[in-house]
Amino acid sequence: MQVLLCFLLTFTVCEFTEFYDLYPFYGGNFDYSYFPRAPCGESCETPCRQCPPSPAPPRPPQPPQPPQPLPPQPPPQRCNKEYLVIRKLANWHQAMERCKGMGSQLVSIPNEQEWVEVKKAIVLAGSPANYWTSGTNLQQYDTYVWATTWEPFTFRNWAPGEPNNWLGNQHCAFIKARHFTWDDWDCNGLHYYICEKFRGNSDQCQQSPPCQTCSYSQITY
C-alpha cells in the first residue's frame, strides 16, 4: 500500500510539473499562446486567432455625372501679319470687298504694337495719305468696332475731338497718315486703304495679346 501511494504521488507531481512546463503561468495570468487557436468563425473556449475585418460591401454604381462646361476661352491671337498698303481710291465698302478679293481683310488695329507696325508700313509705302481701316459704328452708333472681328475698340488713337460724326453721317474710321491719328468719315468717301493677311499657321498662335511675333511687309499698287 505504501509503495502504491508513493507511486501515485510521484506520478501526480510529475504530471503537474510537465503541465507547468508546457503551459506556464505568469503572475497568475495564464498564457494561452500555447493552446491551438480555433479557425475564424468557429466558437472556441480558448481565445481565437485575430481575423481580418470583413471587407465593406461594394458601393452601388453611381450615375454618370454630366460633363462640366468649359470656361469661355479668349479667341486665339493671330500673328505674322502682312500689311498691304493699297494706293487706289475706294469708299469704305469697296475697300472691304477688295481686300477680301485678295485673300485678306481691311486692317484692324486692336493694340498699340500693331499700330506701330501699321505706321511702319505706311512710312515704307512713302505715301502720307488717308487710309481706310475696318473701324465702324454702322452697327451701333455709340460704339466703334473692327468690322473684321466685330470686337470693340480697346486701343484708340483718335485725333483731338474725334470721332465727332460731323453732320450725322460719319460712321467709318480712317488713318490720317500725315499726323498718324484716327478720324471718322462718311463711309462713301474715297480714301486709300490698307489690307492685312496672316501668314502660315497664324490662327493657332496662342500668345497673350499683343502678339510678340507680328511682322509686316508692304505692297503698293
PDB file of C-alpha atoms in Angstrom:
ATOM      1  CA  MET A   1       0.000   0.000   0.000  1.00  0.00           C
ATOM      2  CA  GLN A   2       2.797   2.454   0.856  1.00  0.00           C
ATOM      3  CA  VAL A   3       4.514   1.636  -2.388  1.00  0.00           C
ATOM      4  CA  LEU A   4       1.271   2.304  -4.319  1.00  0.00           C
ATOM      5  CA  LEU A   5       0.693   5.679  -2.609  1.00  0.00           C
ATOM      6  CA  CYS A   6       4.263   6.751  -3.349  1.00  0.00           C
ATOM      7  CA  PHE A   7       3.860   5.772  -6.962  1.00  0.00           C
ATOM      8  CA  LEU A   8       0.616   7.724  -7.311  1.00  0.00           C
ATOM      9  CA  LEU A   9       2.056  10.760  -5.522  1.00  0.00           C
ATOM     10  CA  THR A  10       5.181  10.708  -7.672  1.00  0.00           C
ATOM     11  CA  PHE A  11       3.075  10.392 -10.868  1.00  0.00           C
ATOM     12  CA  THR A  12       0.856  13.299  -9.832  1.00  0.00           C
ATOM     13  CA  VAL A  13       3.816  15.586  -9.068  1.00  0.00           C
ATOM     14  CA  CYS A  14       5.478  14.690 -12.347  1.00  0.00           C
ATOM     15  CA  GLU A  15       2.302  15.285 -14.324  1.00  0.00           C
ATOM     16  CA  PHE A  16       1.828  18.686 -12.690  1.00  0.00           C
ATOM     17  CA  THR A  17       5.455  19.604 -13.348  1.00  0.00           C
ATOM     18  CA  GLU A  18       5.156  18.653 -17.010  1.00  0.00           C
ATOM     19  CA  PHE A  19       1.893  20.591 -17.328  1.00  0.00           C
ATOM     20  CA  TYR A  20       3.507  23.685 -15.807  1.00  0.00           C
ATOM     21  CA  ASP A  21       6.493  23.378 -18.116  1.00  0.00           C
ATOM     22  CA  LEU A  22       4.226  23.194 -21.131  1.00  0.00           C
ATOM     23  CA  TYR A  23       1.641  25.740 -20.030  1.00  0.00           C
ATOM     24  CA  PRO A  24       3.303  28.186 -17.664  1.00  0.00           C
ATOM     25  CA  PHE A  25       1.511  30.818 -15.598  1.00  0.00           C
ATOM     26  CA  TYR A  26       2.783  34.349 -15.472  1.00  0.00           C
ATOM     27  CA  GLY A  27       1.896  36.194 -12.323  1.00  0.00           C
ATOM     28  CA  GLY A  28      -1.404  34.394 -12.163  1.00  0.00           C
ATOM     29  CA  ASN A  29      -2.259  35.232 -15.801  1.00  0.00           C
ATOM     30  CA  PHE A  30      -2.489  32.185 -17.940  1.00  0.00           C
ATOM     31  CA  ASP A  31      -0.590  32.333 -21.219  1.00  0.00           C
ATOM     32  CA  TYR A  32      -2.953  30.979 -23.836  1.00  0.00           C
ATOM     33  CA  SER A  33      -0.400  31.201 -26.601  1.00  0.00           C
ATOM     34  CA  TYR A  34       0.397  27.518 -26.152  1.00  0.00           C
ATOM     35  CA  PHE A  35      -3.121  26.452 -26.972  1.00  0.00           C
ATOM     36  CA  PRO A  36      -4.108  25.842 -30.582  1.00  0.00           C
ATOM     37  CA  ARG A  37      -6.329  28.606 -31.883  1.00  0.00           C
ATOM     38  CA  ALA A  38      -9.639  27.898 -33.493  1.00  0.00           C
ATOM     39  CA  PRO A  39     -10.282  28.985 -37.051  1.00  0.00           C
ATOM     40  CA  CYS A  40     -12.242  32.177 -37.554  1.00  0.00           C
ATOM     41  CA  GLY A  41     -15.959  31.755 -37.438  1.00  0.00           C
ATOM     42  CA  GLU A  42     -15.761  28.740 -35.100  1.00  0.00           C
ATOM     43  CA  SER A  43     -16.657  29.009 -31.452  1.00  0.00           C
ATOM     44  CA  CYS A  44     -13.914  28.100 -29.020  1.00  0.00           C
ATOM     45  CA  GLU A  45     -13.298  28.039 -25.327  1.00  0.00           C
ATOM     46  CA  THR A  46      -9.840  29.462 -25.788  1.00  0.00           C
ATOM     47  CA  PRO A  47      -9.046  32.839 -27.405  1.00  0.00           C
ATOM     48  CA  CYS A  48      -9.452  32.709 -31.196  1.00  0.00           C
ATOM     49  CA  ARG A  49      -6.847  33.991 -33.599  1.00  0.00           C
ATOM     50  CA  GLN A  50      -7.292  37.531 -34.847  1.00  0.00           C
ATOM     51  CA  CYS A  51      -9.207  37.652 -38.109  1.00  0.00           C
ATOM     52  CA  PRO A  52      -9.066  40.458 -40.712  1.00  0.00           C
ATOM     53  CA  PRO A  53     -12.170  42.635 -40.768  1.00  0.00           C
ATOM     54  CA  SER A  54     -14.781  41.718 -43.302  1.00  0.00           C
ATOM     55  CA  PRO A  55     -14.498  43.788 -46.492  1.00  0.00           C
ATOM     56  CA  ALA A  56     -17.027  46.578 -46.859  1.00  0.00           C
ATOM     57  CA  PRO A  57     -19.812  45.812 -49.299  1.00  0.00           C
ATOM     58  CA  PRO A  58     -19.220  47.361 -52.726  1.00  0.00           C
ATOM     59  CA  ARG A  59     -20.840  50.702 -53.341  1.00  0.00           C
ATOM     60  CA  PRO A  60     -23.699  50.727 -55.799  1.00  0.00           C
ATOM     61  CA  PRO A  61     -22.712  52.199 -59.177  1.00  0.00           C
ATOM     62  CA  GLN A  62     -23.112  55.946 -59.315  1.00  0.00           C
ATOM     63  CA  PRO A  63     -24.946  57.549 -62.215  1.00  0.00           C
ATOM     64  CA  PRO A  64     -22.564  59.306 -64.623  1.00  0.00           C
ATOM     65  CA  GLN A  65     -22.089  62.989 -63.929  1.00  0.00           C
ATOM     66  CA  PRO A  66     -22.913  65.378 -66.744  1.00  0.00           C
ATOM     67  CA  PRO A  67     -19.790  66.983 -68.235  1.00  0.00           C
ATOM     68  CA  GLN A  68     -18.957  70.370 -66.788  1.00  0.00           C
ATOM     69  CA  PRO A  69     -18.960  73.193 -69.330  1.00  0.00           C
ATOM     70  CA  LEU A  70     -15.528  74.607 -70.041  1.00  0.00           C
ATOM     71  CA  PRO A  71     -14.963  78.254 -69.177  1.00  0.00           C
ATOM     72  CA  PRO A  72     -15.048  80.561 -72.192  1.00  0.00           C
ATOM     73  CA  GLN A  73     -11.668  80.835 -73.850  1.00  0.00           C
ATOM     74  CA  PRO A  74     -10.342  84.034 -75.399  1.00  0.00           C
ATOM     75  CA  PRO A  75     -10.020  83.915 -79.175  1.00  0.00           C
ATOM     76  CA  PRO A  76      -6.555  82.897 -80.351  1.00  0.00           C
ATOM     77  CA  GLN A  77      -4.239  85.740 -81.211  1.00  0.00           C
ATOM     78  CA  ARG A  78      -3.196  85.670 -84.846  1.00  0.00           C
ATOM     79  CA  CYS A  79       0.377  86.654 -85.541  1.00  0.00           C
ATOM     80  CA  ASN A  80       2.685  87.203 -88.518  1.00  0.00           C
ATOM     81  CA  LYS A  81       0.546  89.858 -90.150  1.00  0.00           C
ATOM     82  CA  GLU A  82       1.332  91.175 -93.580  1.00  0.00           C
ATOM     83  CA  TYR A  83       0.100  94.685 -94.377  1.00  0.00           C
ATOM     84  CA  LEU A  84      -0.769  95.630 -97.938  1.00  0.00           C
ATOM     85  CA  VAL A  85      -0.790  99.393 -98.479  1.00  0.00           C
ATOM     86  CA  ILE A  86      -3.133  99.979-101.419  1.00  0.00           C
ATOM     87  CA  ARG A  87      -2.806 103.333-103.154  1.00  0.00           C
ATOM     88  CA  LYS A  88      -6.085 103.169-105.016  1.00  0.00           C
ATOM     89  CA  LEU A  89      -9.104 105.248-104.041  1.00  0.00           C
ATOM     90  CA  ALA A  90     -12.185 103.420-102.788  1.00  0.00           C
ATOM     91  CA  ASN A  91     -15.038 104.012-100.406  1.00  0.00           C
ATOM     92  CA  TRP A  92     -15.168 102.004 -97.188  1.00  0.00           C
ATOM     93  CA  HIS A  93     -17.447  99.273 -98.539  1.00  0.00           C
ATOM     94  CA  GLN A  94     -15.348  98.875-101.708  1.00  0.00           C
ATOM     95  CA  ALA A  95     -12.177  98.650 -99.620  1.00  0.00           C
ATOM     96  CA  MET A  96     -13.709  95.845 -97.551  1.00  0.00           C
ATOM     97  CA  GLU A  97     -14.594  93.871-100.679  1.00  0.00           C
ATOM     98  CA  ARG A  98     -11.300  94.473-102.482  1.00  0.00           C
ATOM     99  CA  CYS A  99      -9.287  93.235 -99.514  1.00  0.00           C
ATOM    100  CA  LYS A 100     -11.426  90.087 -99.411  1.00  0.00           C
ATOM    101  CA  GLY A 101     -10.805  89.612-103.123  1.00  0.00           C
ATOM    102  CA  MET A 102      -7.060  89.470-102.402  1.00  0.00           C
ATOM    103  CA  GLY A 103      -7.473  86.862 -99.673  1.00  0.00           C
ATOM    104  CA  SER A 104      -7.032  89.447 -96.933  1.00  0.00           C
ATOM    105  CA  GLN A 105      -9.180  91.854 -94.938  1.00  0.00           C
ATOM    106  CA  LEU A 106      -9.365  95.565 -94.254  1.00  0.00           C
ATOM    107  CA  VAL A 107      -6.921  96.423 -91.489  1.00  0.00           C
ATOM    108  CA  SER A 108      -7.890  96.372 -87.816  1.00  0.00           C
ATOM    109  CA  ILE A 109      -5.694  97.790 -85.044  1.00  0.00           C
ATOM    110  CA  PRO A 110      -6.549  96.030 -81.754  1.00  0.00           C
ATOM    111  CA  ASN A 111      -3.463  97.073 -79.791  1.00  0.00           C
ATOM    112  CA  GLU A 112      -0.594  99.548 -79.715  1.00  0.00           C
ATOM    113  CA  GLN A 113       2.025  97.153 -81.051  1.00  0.00           C
ATOM    114  CA  GLU A 114       0.051  96.529 -84.217  1.00  0.00           C
ATOM    115  CA  TRP A 115      -0.496 100.275 -84.563  1.00  0.00           C
ATOM    116  CA  VAL A 116       3.295 100.693 -84.557  1.00  0.00           C
ATOM    117  CA  GLU A 117       3.589  98.110 -87.343  1.00  0.00           C
ATOM    118  CA  VAL A 118       0.851  99.771 -89.426  1.00  0.00           C
ATOM    119  CA  LYS A 119       2.657 103.113 -89.176  1.00  0.00           C
ATOM    120  CA  LYS A 120       5.892 101.462 -90.325  1.00  0.00           C
ATOM    121  CA  ALA A 121       4.113 100.022 -93.375  1.00  0.00           C
ATOM    122  CA  ILE A 122       2.697 103.459 -94.274  1.00  0.00           C
ATOM    123  CA  VAL A 123       6.127 105.081 -93.972  1.00  0.00           C
ATOM    124  CA  LEU A 124       7.708 102.404 -96.179  1.00  0.00           C
ATOM    125  CA  ALA A 125       4.965 102.913 -98.758  1.00  0.00           C
ATOM    126  CA  GLY A 126       6.075 106.550 -98.981  1.00  0.00           C
ATOM    127  CA  SER A 127       2.563 107.897 -99.229  1.00  0.00           C
ATOM    128  CA  PRO A 128       1.355 110.171 -96.393  1.00  0.00           C
ATOM    129  CA  ALA A 129      -2.289 109.943 -97.418  1.00  0.00           C
ATOM    130  CA  ASN A 130      -5.505 108.869 -95.693  1.00  0.00           C
ATOM    131  CA  TYR A 131      -6.245 105.140 -95.342  1.00  0.00           C
ATOM    132  CA  TRP A 132      -9.440 103.319 -94.500  1.00  0.00           C
ATOM    133  CA  THR A 133      -9.453 100.886 -91.599  1.00  0.00           C
ATOM    134  CA  SER A 134     -12.177  98.355 -90.773  1.00  0.00           C
ATOM    135  CA  GLY A 135     -13.337 100.526 -87.852  1.00  0.00           C
ATOM    136  CA  THR A 136     -17.030 101.450 -87.987  1.00  0.00           C
ATOM    137  CA  ASN A 137     -20.046 102.228 -85.843  1.00  0.00           C
ATOM    138  CA  LEU A 138     -22.616 101.395 -88.509  1.00  0.00           C
ATOM    139  CA  GLN A 139     -23.902  98.539 -86.359  1.00  0.00           C
ATOM    140  CA  GLN A 140     -24.283 100.646 -83.200  1.00  0.00           C
ATOM    141  CA  TYR A 141     -23.715 104.373 -83.444  1.00  0.00           C
ATOM    142  CA  ASP A 142     -22.281 104.833 -79.951  1.00  0.00           C
ATOM    143  CA  THR A 143     -19.716 102.011 -80.229  1.00  0.00           C
ATOM    144  CA  TYR A 144     -16.862 101.630 -82.705  1.00  0.00           C
ATOM    145  CA  VAL A 145     -15.873  98.082 -83.608  1.00  0.00           C
ATOM    146  CA  TRP A 146     -13.492  96.417 -86.049  1.00  0.00           C
ATOM    147  CA  ALA A 147     -15.769  95.069 -88.777  1.00  0.00           C
ATOM    148  CA  THR A 148     -13.478  92.104 -89.479  1.00  0.00           C
ATOM    149  CA  THR A 149     -13.891  90.698 -85.944  1.00  0.00           C
ATOM    150  CA  TRP A 150     -16.760  92.801 -84.501  1.00  0.00           C
ATOM    151  CA  GLU A 151     -14.570  93.427 -81.471  1.00  0.00           C
ATOM    152  CA  PRO A 152     -14.994  96.884 -79.873  1.00  0.00           C
ATOM    153  CA  PHE A 153     -12.066  99.266 -79.848  1.00  0.00           C
ATOM    154  CA  THR A 154      -9.773  98.597 -76.896  1.00  0.00           C
ATOM    155  CA  PHE A 155      -6.887 100.669 -78.265  1.00  0.00           C
ATOM    156  CA  ARG A 156      -7.634 104.122 -79.698  1.00  0.00           C
ATOM    157  CA  ASN A 157      -5.635 106.878 -81.334  1.00  0.00           C
ATOM    158  CA  TRP A 158      -8.336 109.363 -82.292  1.00  0.00           C
ATOM    159  CA  ALA A 159      -7.402 112.908 -83.248  1.00  0.00           C
ATOM    160  CA  PRO A 160      -8.499 115.530 -80.688  1.00  0.00           C
ATOM    161  CA  GLY A 161     -12.287 115.916 -80.732  1.00  0.00           C
ATOM    162  CA  GLU A 162     -12.822 112.786 -82.815  1.00  0.00           C
ATOM    163  CA  PRO A 163     -14.942 110.898 -83.607  1.00  0.00           C
ATOM    164  CA  ASN A 164     -17.488 113.704 -83.892  1.00  0.00           C
ATOM    165  CA  ASN A 165     -19.905 112.264 -86.511  1.00  0.00           C
ATOM    166  CA  TRP A 166     -19.972 115.561 -88.414  1.00  0.00           C
ATOM    167  CA  LEU A 167     -23.392 116.197 -89.991  1.00  0.00           C
ATOM    168  CA  GLY A 168     -24.530 112.823 -88.616  1.00  0.00           C
ATOM    169  CA  ASN A 169     -23.135 110.713 -91.447  1.00  0.00           C
ATOM    170  CA  GLN A 170     -19.561 109.847 -90.399  1.00  0.00           C
ATOM    171  CA  HIS A 171     -19.502 106.193 -89.367  1.00  0.00           C
ATOM    172  CA  CYS A 172     -16.216 104.772 -90.690  1.00  0.00           C
ATOM    173  CA  ALA A 173     -12.705 105.224 -89.285  1.00  0.00           C
ATOM    174  CA  PHE A 174      -9.637 106.144 -91.326  1.00  0.00           C
ATOM    175  CA  ILE A 175      -5.988 106.957 -90.614  1.00  0.00           C
ATOM    176  CA  LYS A 176      -4.683 110.469 -91.174  1.00  0.00           C
ATOM    177  CA  ALA A 177      -1.223 109.386 -92.253  1.00  0.00           C
ATOM    178  CA  ARG A 178       0.221 112.906 -92.121  1.00  0.00           C
ATOM    179  CA  HIS A 179      -0.340 113.039 -88.344  1.00  0.00           C
ATOM    180  CA  PHE A 180      -0.859 109.324 -87.626  1.00  0.00           C
ATOM    181  CA  THR A 181      -4.178 109.897 -85.886  1.00  0.00           C
ATOM    182  CA  TRP A 182      -7.641 108.460 -86.493  1.00  0.00           C
ATOM    183  CA  ASP A 183     -10.756 110.243 -87.680  1.00  0.00           C
ATOM    184  CA  ASP A 184     -14.313 109.322 -88.637  1.00  0.00           C
ATOM    185  CA  TRP A 185     -15.654 109.975 -92.125  1.00  0.00           C
ATOM    186  CA  ASP A 186     -18.570 109.352 -94.428  1.00  0.00           C
ATOM    187  CA  CYS A 187     -18.308 105.679 -95.424  1.00  0.00           C
ATOM    188  CA  ASN A 188     -18.990 106.677 -99.037  1.00  0.00           C
ATOM    189  CA  GLY A 189     -15.957 108.982 -99.117  1.00  0.00           C
ATOM    190  CA  LEU A 190     -12.839 107.989-101.060  1.00  0.00           C
ATOM    191  CA  HIS A 191      -9.520 107.079 -99.424  1.00  0.00           C
ATOM    192  CA  TYR A 192      -6.642 104.702 -99.954  1.00  0.00           C
ATOM    193  CA  TYR A 193      -6.823 101.606 -97.786  1.00  0.00           C
ATOM    194  CA  ILE A 194      -4.690  99.012 -96.025  1.00  0.00           C
ATOM    195  CA  CYS A 195      -5.351  95.292 -96.172  1.00  0.00           C
ATOM    196  CA  GLU A 196      -3.908  92.710 -93.802  1.00  0.00           C
ATOM    197  CA  LYS A 197      -3.496  88.969 -94.029  1.00  0.00           C
ATOM    198  CA  PHE A 198      -1.976  86.298 -91.850  1.00  0.00           C
ATOM    199  CA  ARG A 199       0.872  84.012 -92.755  1.00  0.00           C
ATOM    200  CA  GLY A 200       1.449  80.327 -92.104  1.00  0.00           C
ATOM    201  CA  ASN A 201      -0.278  78.686 -89.165  1.00  0.00           C
ATOM    202  CA  SER A 202      -1.077  82.004 -87.570  1.00  0.00           C
ATOM    203  CA  ASP A 203      -4.601  81.002 -86.492  1.00  0.00           C
ATOM    204  CA  GLN A 204      -3.031  78.669 -83.943  1.00  0.00           C
ATOM    205  CA  CYS A 205      -0.971  81.384 -82.274  1.00  0.00           C
ATOM    206  CA  GLN A 206      -1.895  81.329 -78.594  1.00  0.00           C
ATOM    207  CA  GLN A 207       0.299  84.133 -77.291  1.00  0.00           C
ATOM    208  CA  SER A 208      -1.252  86.660 -74.971  1.00  0.00           C
ATOM    209  CA  PRO A 209      -2.030  89.947 -76.685  1.00  0.00           C
ATOM    210  CA  PRO A 210      -0.355  91.819 -78.077  1.00  0.00           C
ATOM    211  CA  CYS A 211       1.279  89.320 -80.407  1.00  0.00           C
ATOM    212  CA  GLN A 212       5.006  89.199 -79.923  1.00  0.00           C
ATOM    213  CA  THR A 213       5.913  87.972 -83.425  1.00  0.00           C
ATOM    214  CA  CYS A 214       3.887  90.239 -85.674  1.00  0.00           C
ATOM    215  CA  SER A 215       5.736  91.158 -88.835  1.00  0.00           C
ATOM    216  CA  TYR A 216       4.761  93.206 -91.827  1.00  0.00           C
ATOM    217  CA  SER A 217       5.552  93.891 -95.398  1.00  0.00           C
ATOM    218  CA  GLN A 218       4.082  96.383 -97.807  1.00  0.00           C
ATOM    219  CA  ILE A 219       2.864  96.162-101.361  1.00  0.00           C
ATOM    220  CA  THR A 220       1.743  99.228-103.267  1.00  0.00           C
ATOM    221  CA  TYR A 221      -0.436  99.365-106.347  1.00  0.00           C
TER     222      TYR A 221
END
